[in-house]
Amino acid sequence: DTGVSQNPRHKITKRGQNVTFRCDPISEHNRLYWYRQTLGQGPEFLTYFQNEAQLEKSRLLSDRFSAERPKGSFSTLEIQRTEQGDSAMYLCASSFSNRVRRNTEAFFGQGTRLTVV
Amino acid sequence: AQSVSQHNHHVILSEAASLELGCNYSYGGTVNLFWYVQYPGQHLQLLLKYFSGDPLVKGIKGFEAEFIKSKFSFNLRKPSVQWSDTAEYFCALSVADRGSTLGRLYFGRGTQLTVWP
Protein backbone atom coordinates (compact mmCIF):
# COMPACT_ATOMS: atom_id res chain seq x y z
CA ASP A 1 0.00 0.00 0.00
CA THR A 2 1.56 3.30 -1.05
CA GLY A 3 -0.92 5.54 0.71
CA VAL A 4 -0.47 7.62 3.85
CA SER A 5 0.61 5.43 6.75
CA GLN A 6 0.10 6.23 10.42
CA ASN A 7 1.46 4.43 13.45
CA PRO A 8 0.34 3.28 15.87
CA ARG A 9 -3.30 2.75 14.96
CA HIS A 10 -4.37 2.80 18.58
CA LYS A 11 -2.74 4.19 21.71
CA ILE A 12 -4.00 4.01 25.26
CA THR A 13 -2.07 6.07 27.77
CA LYS A 14 -2.40 7.29 31.31
CA ARG A 15 -3.03 10.93 31.98
CA GLY A 16 0.23 12.81 32.30
CA GLN A 17 2.24 10.53 30.02
CA ASN A 18 3.82 11.64 26.76
CA VAL A 19 2.86 10.05 23.46
CA THR A 20 4.29 10.26 19.97
CA PHE A 21 2.60 9.42 16.68
CA ARG A 22 4.21 8.93 13.30
CA CYS A 23 2.95 9.71 9.81
CA ASP A 24 4.55 8.55 6.57
CA PRO A 25 3.09 10.51 3.65
CA ILE A 26 2.92 9.47 0.02
CA SER A 27 6.53 9.62 -1.08
CA GLU A 28 6.48 12.50 -3.54
CA HIS A 29 4.16 14.69 -1.48
CA ASN A 30 5.72 17.84 -0.10
CA ARG A 31 2.82 18.94 2.10
CA LEU A 32 1.83 17.12 5.26
CA TYR A 33 -1.12 18.01 7.49
CA TRP A 34 -2.22 16.95 10.94
CA TYR A 35 -5.88 17.03 11.95
CA ARG A 36 -7.74 15.97 15.06
CA GLN A 37 -11.20 14.44 15.04
CA THR A 38 -13.40 13.94 18.08
CA LEU A 39 -16.63 11.98 18.22
CA GLY A 40 -19.43 13.61 16.29
CA GLN A 41 -17.21 16.26 14.76
CA GLY A 42 -15.37 16.73 11.53
CA PRO A 43 -11.58 16.82 11.42
CA GLU A 44 -10.04 20.02 12.79
CA PHE A 45 -6.79 21.37 11.44
CA LEU A 46 -3.78 21.29 13.78
CA THR A 47 -0.70 22.10 11.71
CA TYR A 48 0.97 21.60 8.37
CA PHE A 49 4.40 21.34 6.80
CA GLN A 50 5.74 22.12 3.39
CA ASN A 51 8.83 19.99 3.11
CA GLU A 52 10.50 20.36 6.53
CA ALA A 53 9.09 23.81 7.29
CA GLN A 54 6.13 24.08 9.63
CA LEU A 55 4.09 26.80 7.96
CA GLU A 56 1.01 27.10 10.11
CA LYS A 57 -0.23 26.02 13.54
CA SER A 58 -3.79 26.16 14.76
CA ARG A 59 -4.68 27.79 18.05
CA LEU A 60 -5.90 24.30 18.99
CA LEU A 61 -2.27 23.27 19.17
CA SER A 62 -1.32 24.08 22.74
CA ASP A 63 2.28 24.20 23.88
CA ARG A 64 1.98 20.56 24.98
CA PHE A 65 1.80 19.61 21.32
CA SER A 66 4.78 19.60 19.01
CA ALA A 67 5.17 18.38 15.48
CA GLU A 68 8.26 17.82 13.41
CA ARG A 69 9.13 16.79 9.91
CA PRO A 70 12.91 16.70 10.13
CA LYS A 71 13.85 15.64 6.60
CA GLY A 72 10.72 16.60 4.77
CA SER A 73 9.53 13.02 4.67
CA PHE A 74 7.82 11.42 7.71
CA SER A 75 6.40 13.52 10.52
CA THR A 76 5.90 13.01 14.24
CA LEU A 77 3.30 14.54 16.51
CA GLU A 78 4.12 14.52 20.21
CA ILE A 79 1.74 15.29 23.03
CA GLN A 80 3.31 15.93 26.40
CA ARG A 81 1.53 15.53 29.74
CA THR A 82 -1.58 14.09 28.10
CA GLU A 83 -5.01 15.08 29.38
CA GLN A 84 -8.32 13.30 28.98
CA GLY A 85 -9.42 16.01 26.57
CA ASP A 86 -6.66 14.91 24.20
CA SER A 87 -8.55 11.68 23.49
CA ALA A 88 -9.35 11.80 19.80
CA MET A 89 -8.47 10.41 16.41
CA TYR A 90 -5.34 12.08 15.02
CA LEU A 91 -5.31 12.16 11.23
CA CYS A 92 -2.48 12.81 8.86
CA ALA A 93 -2.90 13.87 5.24
CA SER A 94 -0.49 14.66 2.45
CA SER A 95 -0.58 16.43 -0.90
CA PHE A 96 1.76 17.80 -3.52
CA SER A 97 1.65 21.50 -4.22
CA ASN A 98 3.73 23.97 -6.16
CA ARG A 99 3.14 26.85 -8.53
CA VAL A 100 3.64 24.74 -11.62
CA ARG A 101 1.85 21.53 -10.84
CA ARG A 102 -1.58 22.03 -9.41
CA ASN A 103 -2.56 19.44 -6.86
CA THR A 104 -6.18 19.16 -6.03
CA GLU A 105 -6.42 16.35 -3.51
CA ALA A 106 -5.24 15.61 -0.02
CA PHE A 107 -4.87 11.92 0.85
CA PHE A 108 -5.61 10.80 4.37
CA GLY A 109 -4.20 8.06 6.54
CA GLN A 110 -6.32 5.82 8.74
CA GLY A 111 -5.47 7.78 11.82
CA THR A 112 -4.19 7.08 15.31
CA ARG A 113 -6.87 6.74 17.95
CA LEU A 114 -5.65 8.08 21.28
CA THR A 115 -7.41 7.22 24.53
CA VAL A 116 -6.21 8.94 27.67
CA VAL A 117 -7.35 7.21 30.86
CA ALA B 1 -13.26 33.14 8.98
CA GLN B 2 -14.05 30.11 6.87
CA SER B 3 -16.60 27.59 8.10
CA VAL B 4 -18.69 24.72 6.78
CA SER B 5 -22.16 23.70 7.96
CA GLN B 6 -23.80 20.35 7.38
CA HIS B 7 -27.42 20.47 8.36
CA ASN B 8 -28.22 16.79 8.64
CA HIS B 9 -26.32 14.87 11.28
CA HIS B 10 -27.95 11.51 10.64
CA VAL B 11 -29.90 10.44 7.56
CA ILE B 12 -31.65 7.08 7.29
CA LEU B 13 -32.82 5.83 3.90
CA SER B 14 -34.00 2.66 2.26
CA GLU B 15 -32.12 1.25 -0.70
CA ALA B 16 -33.03 2.90 -4.01
CA ALA B 17 -34.13 6.11 -2.30
CA SER B 18 -32.65 9.38 -3.52
CA LEU B 19 -30.13 11.23 -1.40
CA GLU B 20 -29.36 14.88 -0.89
CA LEU B 21 -27.01 16.04 1.84
CA GLY B 22 -26.80 19.74 2.52
CA CYS B 23 -23.60 21.73 2.83
CA ASN B 24 -23.25 25.47 3.23
CA TYR B 25 -20.07 27.40 3.68
CA SER B 26 -19.01 30.81 4.87
CA TYR B 27 -16.24 32.61 3.03
CA GLY B 28 -16.23 35.70 0.89
CA GLY B 29 -13.60 34.73 -1.65
CA THR B 30 -12.79 31.91 -4.04
CA VAL B 31 -13.19 28.50 -2.51
CA ASN B 32 -12.47 24.93 -3.45
CA LEU B 33 -15.07 22.47 -2.25
CA PHE B 34 -14.93 18.78 -1.46
CA TRP B 35 -16.99 15.88 -0.28
CA TYR B 36 -15.15 13.12 1.58
CA VAL B 37 -16.58 9.79 2.66
CA GLN B 38 -15.48 7.61 5.56
CA TYR B 39 -16.65 4.00 5.51
CA PRO B 40 -16.60 2.17 8.83
CA GLY B 41 -13.03 1.46 9.89
CA GLN B 42 -11.52 3.12 6.84
CA HIS B 43 -9.73 6.36 6.07
CA LEU B 44 -11.29 9.46 4.58
CA GLN B 45 -11.65 9.15 0.82
CA LEU B 46 -12.39 11.85 -1.70
CA LEU B 47 -15.79 11.51 -3.38
CA LEU B 48 -15.63 14.62 -5.54
CA LYS B 49 -14.21 18.10 -5.70
CA TYR B 50 -14.95 21.48 -7.23
CA PHE B 51 -12.22 23.94 -8.15
CA SER B 52 -13.65 25.87 -11.09
CA GLY B 53 -15.69 25.43 -14.26
CA ASP B 54 -18.92 23.46 -14.48
CA PRO B 55 -20.69 23.84 -11.12
CA LEU B 56 -22.17 20.36 -11.44
CA VAL B 57 -19.46 17.97 -10.41
CA LYS B 58 -19.58 14.22 -10.83
CA GLY B 59 -17.64 11.97 -8.53
CA ILE B 60 -17.12 8.32 -7.84
CA LYS B 61 -19.83 5.75 -7.12
CA GLY B 62 -22.57 7.76 -8.83
CA PHE B 63 -22.36 10.79 -6.54
CA GLU B 64 -22.62 14.34 -7.79
CA ALA B 65 -22.66 17.79 -6.22
CA GLU B 66 -23.74 21.21 -7.37
CA PHE B 67 -21.94 24.40 -6.44
CA ILE B 68 -24.39 27.29 -6.14
CA LYS B 69 -22.29 30.36 -5.45
CA SER B 70 -25.25 32.63 -4.68
CA LYS B 71 -26.40 30.27 -1.96
CA PHE B 72 -22.91 29.38 -0.69
CA SER B 73 -23.94 25.76 -1.06
CA PHE B 74 -22.43 22.51 -2.30
CA ASN B 75 -25.04 19.81 -1.80
CA LEU B 76 -24.27 16.16 -2.43
CA ARG B 77 -26.73 14.02 -4.37
CA LYS B 78 -27.20 10.46 -5.49
CA PRO B 79 -30.33 9.32 -7.34
CA SER B 80 -30.45 5.83 -5.86
CA VAL B 81 -28.53 4.80 -2.75
CA GLN B 82 -27.24 1.32 -1.95
CA TRP B 83 -26.61 -0.41 1.35
CA SER B 84 -22.88 -0.04 0.66
CA ASP B 85 -23.25 3.75 0.79
CA THR B 86 -23.66 3.54 4.56
CA ALA B 87 -20.87 5.80 5.81
CA GLU B 88 -20.11 9.21 7.21
CA TYR B 89 -19.93 12.07 4.71
CA PHE B 90 -17.95 15.24 5.22
CA CYS B 91 -18.14 18.46 3.29
CA ALA B 92 -14.97 20.55 3.29
CA LEU B 93 -13.58 23.71 1.81
CA SER B 94 -10.12 24.98 1.10
CA VAL B 95 -8.73 28.26 -0.10
CA ALA B 96 -5.56 28.79 -2.06
CA ASP B 97 -2.51 29.67 0.02
CA ARG B 98 1.20 30.26 -0.47
CA GLY B 99 0.93 29.78 -4.20
CA SER B 100 -0.85 26.46 -3.95
CA THR B 101 -4.36 25.79 -5.12
CA LEU B 102 -4.97 23.48 -2.17
CA GLY B 103 -4.53 24.72 1.37
CA ARG B 104 -5.73 23.39 4.68
CA LEU B 105 -9.20 21.90 4.75
CA TYR B 106 -12.10 23.18 6.82
CA PHE B 107 -14.57 20.39 7.51
CA GLY B 108 -18.21 20.28 8.45
CA ARG B 109 -19.20 18.06 11.35
CA GLY B 110 -20.32 15.26 9.06
CA THR B 111 -23.52 13.43 8.19
CA GLN B 112 -23.95 9.79 9.08
CA LEU B 113 -25.87 8.02 6.32
CA THR B 114 -27.50 4.69 7.12
CA VAL B 115 -29.05 2.76 4.25
CA TRP B 116 -31.37 -0.12 5.05
CA PRO B 117 -31.44 -3.03 2.60
GROMACS .gro file of C-alpha atoms in nm, chain A residues 12-98:
model
   87
   12ILE     CA    1  -0.400   0.401   2.526
   13THR     CA    2  -0.207   0.607   2.777
   14LYS     CA    3  -0.240   0.729   3.131
   15ARG     CA    4  -0.303   1.093   3.198
   16GLY     CA    5   0.023   1.281   3.230
   17GLN     CA    6   0.224   1.053   3.002
   18ASN     CA    7   0.382   1.164   2.676
   19VAL     CA    8   0.286   1.005   2.346
   20THR     CA    9   0.429   1.026   1.997
   21PHE     CA   10   0.260   0.942   1.668
   22ARG     CA   11   0.421   0.893   1.330
   23CYS     CA   12   0.295   0.971   0.981
   24ASP     CA   13   0.455   0.855   0.657
   25PRO     CA   14   0.309   1.051   0.365
   26ILE     CA   15   0.292   0.947   0.002
   27SER     CA   16   0.653   0.962  -0.108
   28GLU     CA   17   0.648   1.250  -0.354
   29HIS     CA   18   0.416   1.469  -0.148
   30ASN     CA   19   0.572   1.784  -0.010
   31ARG     CA   20   0.282   1.894   0.210
   32LEU     CA   21   0.183   1.712   0.526
   33TYR     CA   22  -0.112   1.801   0.749
   34TRP     CA   23  -0.222   1.695   1.094
   35TYR     CA   24  -0.588   1.703   1.195
   36ARG     CA   25  -0.774   1.597   1.506
   37GLN     CA   26  -1.120   1.444   1.504
   38THR     CA   27  -1.340   1.394   1.808
   39LEU     CA   28  -1.663   1.198   1.822
   40GLY     CA   29  -1.943   1.361   1.629
   41GLN     CA   30  -1.721   1.626   1.476
   42GLY     CA   31  -1.537   1.673   1.153
   43PRO     CA   32  -1.158   1.682   1.142
   44GLU     CA   33  -1.004   2.002   1.279
   45PHE     CA   34  -0.679   2.137   1.144
   46LEU     CA   35  -0.378   2.129   1.378
   47THR     CA   36  -0.070   2.210   1.171
   48TYR     CA   37   0.097   2.160   0.837
   49PHE     CA   38   0.440   2.134   0.680
   50GLN     CA   39   0.574   2.212   0.339
   51ASN     CA   40   0.883   1.999   0.311
   52GLU     CA   41   1.050   2.036   0.653
   53ALA     CA   42   0.909   2.381   0.729
   54GLN     CA   43   0.613   2.408   0.963
   55LEU     CA   44   0.409   2.680   0.796
   56GLU     CA   45   0.101   2.710   1.011
   57LYS     CA   46  -0.023   2.602   1.354
   58SER     CA   47  -0.379   2.616   1.476
   59ARG     CA   48  -0.468   2.779   1.805
   60LEU     CA   49  -0.590   2.430   1.899
   61LEU     CA   50  -0.227   2.327   1.917
   62SER     CA   51  -0.132   2.408   2.274
   63ASP     CA   52   0.228   2.420   2.388
   64ARG     CA   53   0.198   2.056   2.498
   65PHE     CA   54   0.180   1.961   2.132
   66SER     CA   55   0.478   1.960   1.901
   67ALA     CA   56   0.517   1.838   1.548
   68GLU     CA   57   0.826   1.782   1.341
   69ARG     CA   58   0.913   1.679   0.991
   70PRO     CA   59   1.291   1.670   1.013
   71LYS     CA   60   1.385   1.564   0.660
   72GLY     CA   61   1.072   1.660   0.477
   73SER     CA   62   0.953   1.302   0.467
   74PHE     CA   63   0.782   1.142   0.771
   75SER     CA   64   0.640   1.352   1.052
   76THR     CA   65   0.590   1.301   1.424
   77LEU     CA   66   0.330   1.454   1.651
   78GLU     CA   67   0.412   1.452   2.021
   79ILE     CA   68   0.174   1.529   2.303
   80GLN     CA   69   0.331   1.593   2.640
   81ARG     CA   70   0.153   1.553   2.974
   82THR     CA   71  -0.158   1.409   2.810
   83GLU     CA   72  -0.501   1.508   2.938
   84GLN     CA   73  -0.832   1.330   2.898
   85GLY     CA   74  -0.942   1.601   2.657
   86ASP     CA   75  -0.666   1.491   2.420
   87SER     CA   76  -0.855   1.168   2.349
   88ALA     CA   77  -0.935   1.180   1.980
   89MET     CA   78  -0.847   1.041   1.641
   90TYR     CA   79  -0.534   1.208   1.502
   91LEU     CA   80  -0.531   1.216   1.123
   92CYS     CA   81  -0.248   1.281   0.886
   93ALA     CA   82  -0.290   1.387   0.524
   94SER     CA   83  -0.049   1.466   0.245
   95SER     CA   84  -0.058   1.643  -0.090
   96PHE     CA   85   0.176   1.780  -0.352
   97SER     CA   86   0.165   2.150  -0.422
   98ASN     CA   87   0.373   2.397  -0.616
   0.00000   0.00000   0.00000
